[in-house]
CSV table of C-alpha atoms in Angstrom, one decimal:
chain,number,residue,atom,x,y,z
F,1,SER,CA,-7.1,9.8,11.5
F,2,GLN,CA,-3.9,8.8,13.3
F,3,ARG,CA,-3.3,12.4,14.3
F,4,LEU,CA,-6.9,12.8,15.6
F,5,THR,CA,-6.6,9.6,17.5
F,6,ARG,CA,-3.4,10.9,19.1
F,7,LEU,CA,-5.0,14.2,20.0
F,8,VAL,CA,-8.0,12.4,21.7
F,9,ASN,CA,-5.6,10.0,23.5
F,10,ASN,CA,-3.6,13.0,24.7
F,11,VAL,CA,-6.7,14.6,26.2
F,12,LEU,CA,-7.6,11.3,27.9
F,13,ASP,CA,-4.1,10.8,29.2
F,14,PHE,CA,-4.0,14.3,30.4
F,15,SER,CA,-7.1,13.6,32.4
F,16,ARG,CA,-5.8,10.4,33.8
F,17,LEU,CA,-2.5,12.0,34.8
F,18,GLU,CA,-4.2,14.9,36.5
F,19,GLN,CA,-6.4,12.5,38.5
F,20,GLY,CA,-3.5,10.2,39.4
F,21,ARG,CA,-5.2,7.3,37.6
F,22,LYS,CA,-2.6,6.5,34.9
F,23,ASN,CA,-1.5,2.9,35.1
F,24,TYR,CA,2.0,1.9,34.2
F,25,HIS,CA,3.4,-1.5,33.5
F,26,PRO,CA,7.2,-1.2,33.8
F,27,THR,CA,9.4,-3.9,32.2
F,28,ARG,CA,13.0,-4.3,31.4
F,29,LEU,CA,13.6,-2.8,27.9
F,30,ASP,CA,16.5,-2.6,25.6
F,31,LEU,CA,16.2,1.0,24.7
F,32,GLY,CA,18.1,0.7,21.4
F,33,GLU,CA,15.8,-2.1,20.2
F,34,THR,CA,12.7,-0.2,21.5
F,35,LEU,CA,13.6,3.0,19.8
F,36,THR,CA,14.3,1.2,16.6
F,37,GLU,CA,10.8,-0.4,16.7
F,38,ILE,CA,9.2,3.0,17.4
F,39,LEU,CA,11.1,4.7,14.6
F,40,GLU,CA,10.3,2.0,12.1
F,41,GLY,CA,6.6,2.6,12.6
F,42,GLN,CA,7.1,6.3,11.9
F,43,THR,CA,9.4,6.1,8.8
F,44,GLY,CA,6.7,6.8,6.3
F,45,ARG,CA,5.3,9.9,8.1
F,46,MET,CA,8.8,11.3,8.6
F,47,GLN,CA,9.7,10.7,4.9
F,48,GLU,CA,6.4,12.3,3.8
F,49,ALA,CA,7.2,15.3,5.9
F,50,GLY,CA,10.7,15.6,4.2
F,51,LEU,CA,12.7,14.6,7.3
F,52,ASP,CA,15.9,12.8,6.8
F,53,VAL,CA,16.3,10.7,10.0
F,54,VAL,CA,19.7,9.9,11.4
F,55,THR,CA,20.0,7.5,14.3
F,56,ALA,CA,22.9,6.8,16.6
F,57,LEU,CA,22.1,3.8,18.7
F,58,PRO,CA,25.0,2.1,20.6
F,59,PRO,CA,25.7,-1.6,20.0
F,60,GLY,CA,24.7,-3.9,22.8
F,61,ALA,CA,22.0,-3.7,25.4
F,62,ALA,CA,21.0,-0.3,26.8
F,63,ALA,CA,18.7,-1.6,29.6
F,64,ALA,CA,16.1,0.4,31.5
F,65,ARG,CA,13.1,-0.5,33.5
F,66,LEU,CA,10.0,1.5,32.4
F,67,ASP,CA,6.6,1.4,30.8
F,68,ARG,CA,7.1,0.9,27.0
F,69,ASP,CA,3.9,2.7,26.1
F,70,ALA,CA,4.9,5.8,28.2
F,71,LEU,CA,8.2,5.9,26.4
F,72,GLU,CA,6.6,5.5,23.0
F,73,GLN,CA,4.1,8.2,23.6
F,74,ALA,CA,6.8,10.6,24.7
F,75,VAL,CA,9.0,9.8,21.7
F,76,LEU,CA,6.0,10.0,19.3
F,77,ASN,CA,5.2,13.5,20.7
F,78,LEU,CA,8.7,14.7,20.0
F,79,ILE,CA,8.6,13.2,16.5
F,80,ASP,CA,5.1,14.8,15.9
F,81,ASN,CA,6.5,18.2,17.0
F,82,ALA,CA,9.5,17.8,14.6
F,83,ILE,CA,7.1,17.0,11.8
F,84,LYS,CA,4.9,20.0,12.6
F,85,TYR,CA,7.5,22.6,13.3
F,86,ALA,CA,10.8,21.6,11.9
F,87,ALA,CA,10.3,19.5,8.8
F,88,THR,CA,11.7,22.3,6.7
F,89,GLY,CA,15.0,21.8,8.5
F,90,GLY,CA,15.3,18.5,6.7
F,91,ARG,CA,17.1,16.4,9.4
F,92,LEU,CA,16.0,14.7,12.6
F,93,THR,CA,18.8,13.1,14.7
F,94,ILE,CA,17.9,10.6,17.3
F,95,LYS,CA,20.7,9.4,19.6
F,96,LEU,CA,20.9,7.0,22.6
F,97,GLU,CA,24.0,7.4,24.8
F,98,PRO,CA,25.1,6.6,28.3
F,99,ARG,CA,25.4,9.4,30.9
F,100,GLY,CA,26.6,8.2,34.3
F,101,ALA,CA,24.0,5.7,35.7
F,102,ALA,CA,21.5,6.7,33.1
F,103,TRP,CA,20.6,6.6,29.4
F,104,CYS,CA,19.9,9.7,27.4
F,105,VAL,CA,17.6,9.7,24.3
F,106,SER,CA,18.0,12.9,22.3
F,107,VAL,CA,15.8,14.1,19.5
F,108,GLU,CA,17.3,17.0,17.7
F,109,ASP,CA,15.8,18.8,14.7
F,110,GLN,CA,17.1,21.6,12.5
F,111,GLY,CA,13.9,23.7,12.6
F,112,PRO,CA,13.5,27.3,13.9
F,113,GLY,CA,14.5,26.3,17.4
F,114,ILE,CA,13.0,27.4,20.7
F,115,PRO,CA,14.1,30.6,22.4
F,116,ALA,CA,16.0,30.0,25.7
F,117,ALA,CA,13.3,31.9,27.6
F,118,GLN,CA,10.6,29.5,26.3
F,119,ARG,CA,12.5,26.2,26.9
F,120,GLU,CA,10.9,25.5,30.3
F,121,LYS,CA,7.6,27.1,29.5
F,122,ILE,CA,6.8,24.8,26.6
F,123,PHE,CA,6.3,22.0,29.2
F,124,GLN,CA,3.4,23.9,30.8
F,125,GLN,CA,-0.1,22.7,30.0
F,126,PHE,CA,-1.7,24.6,27.1
F,127,HIS,CA,1.4,26.7,26.5
F,128,ARG,CA,2.2,27.3,22.8
F,129,LEU,CA,4.9,29.4,21.3
F,130,ASP,CA,3.8,32.5,19.4
F,131,ASP,CA,2.5,32.1,15.9
F,132,THR,CA,5.7,33.3,14.3
F,133,LEU,CA,7.4,30.1,15.4
F,134,THR,CA,4.4,27.6,15.2
F,135,GLY,CA,2.8,29.0,12.1
F,136,PRO,CA,-0.4,27.3,11.1
F,137,SER,CA,0.3,24.1,13.0
F,138,ALA,CA,-2.6,22.9,15.1
F,139,GLY,CA,-2.3,21.8,18.7
F,140,PHE,CA,-3.5,22.3,22.2
F,141,GLY,CA,-0.2,22.7,24.0
F,142,LEU,CA,-0.6,19.4,25.9
F,143,GLY,CA,1.8,17.1,24.2
F,144,LEU,CA,5.0,18.2,25.9
F,145,SER,CA,3.3,18.5,29.3
F,146,ILE,CA,2.1,14.9,29.0
F,147,ALA,CA,5.4,13.6,27.6
F,148,ARG,CA,7.3,15.2,30.5
F,149,ARG,CA,4.9,13.8,33.1
F,150,LEU,CA,5.1,10.3,31.5
F,151,ILE,CA,8.9,10.4,31.7
F,152,ASP,CA,8.9,11.9,35.2
F,153,ASP,CA,6.6,9.0,36.4
F,154,GLN,CA,9.3,6.6,35.1
F,155,GLY,CA,12.0,8.2,37.2
F,156,GLY,CA,13.4,10.1,34.3
F,157,THR,CA,13.5,13.7,33.0
F,158,LEU,CA,12.6,15.5,29.8
F,159,ALA,CA,14.3,18.7,28.9
F,160,CYS,CA,14.7,21.1,26.0
F,161,GLU,CA,18.1,22.3,25.1
F,162,ALA,CA,19.7,24.4,22.3
F,163,ALA,CA,20.6,22.2,19.3
F,164,SER,CA,24.2,21.9,18.3
F,165,GLY,CA,23.4,24.0,15.2
F,166,ARG,CA,20.0,25.6,14.7
F,167,GLY,CA,16.9,23.9,15.9
F,168,ALA,CA,15.8,22.3,19.1
F,169,ARG,CA,17.1,19.3,21.1
F,170,PHE,CA,14.9,17.4,23.5
F,171,VAL,CA,16.6,15.0,25.9
F,172,ILE,CA,14.9,12.2,27.8
F,173,THR,CA,17.1,10.9,30.6
F,174,LEU,CA,16.2,7.5,32.0
F,175,PRO,CA,17.8,5.5,34.9
F,176,ALA,CA,19.7,2.5,33.6
F,177,ALA,CA,18.3,-0.9,34.8
F,178,PRO,CA,20.0,-1.7,38.2
F,179,GLU,CA,21.4,-5.0,36.8
F,180,GLU,CA,23.2,-3.2,34.0
F,181,ARG,CA,24.8,0.2,34.3
F,182,PRO,CA,26.2,1.9,31.2
């Protein structure tokens, strides 16, 4: 039922984003604390899928000003994709690290990976990789498009990179809160 709710919400959010009617409520967030809360709510699902979650969150405040729900939706989409496509890889690594005047949240799996030629296309609406990579996993090809738009609207970016080993690495880059630069 949670998955169905997320799918329906994705379609509704897609409609709001396309019509320019999505409302955001930016606040100052501690990204490490926020990510910890998001991950704690997903622990059971990730464990059931066979994912060993490794986190690297820096001590101290990692402040950014953004809409918490938008960040959560984007991160949940990346976790959902790891569960659907990369759970056989066994490990999901989530890191938060400074990069200049920004914070980077990376979500890296050890699944089949995403070919270099597809790393930008996967953010297009309704785009899905061929069935040899996605297998029987259901989806509409909206999640990454929505996640990118949500992050873009916060002044950040969402990109897909090659993982350090095998798998895929998604990186959300968010501007640090002006009062506190990393």
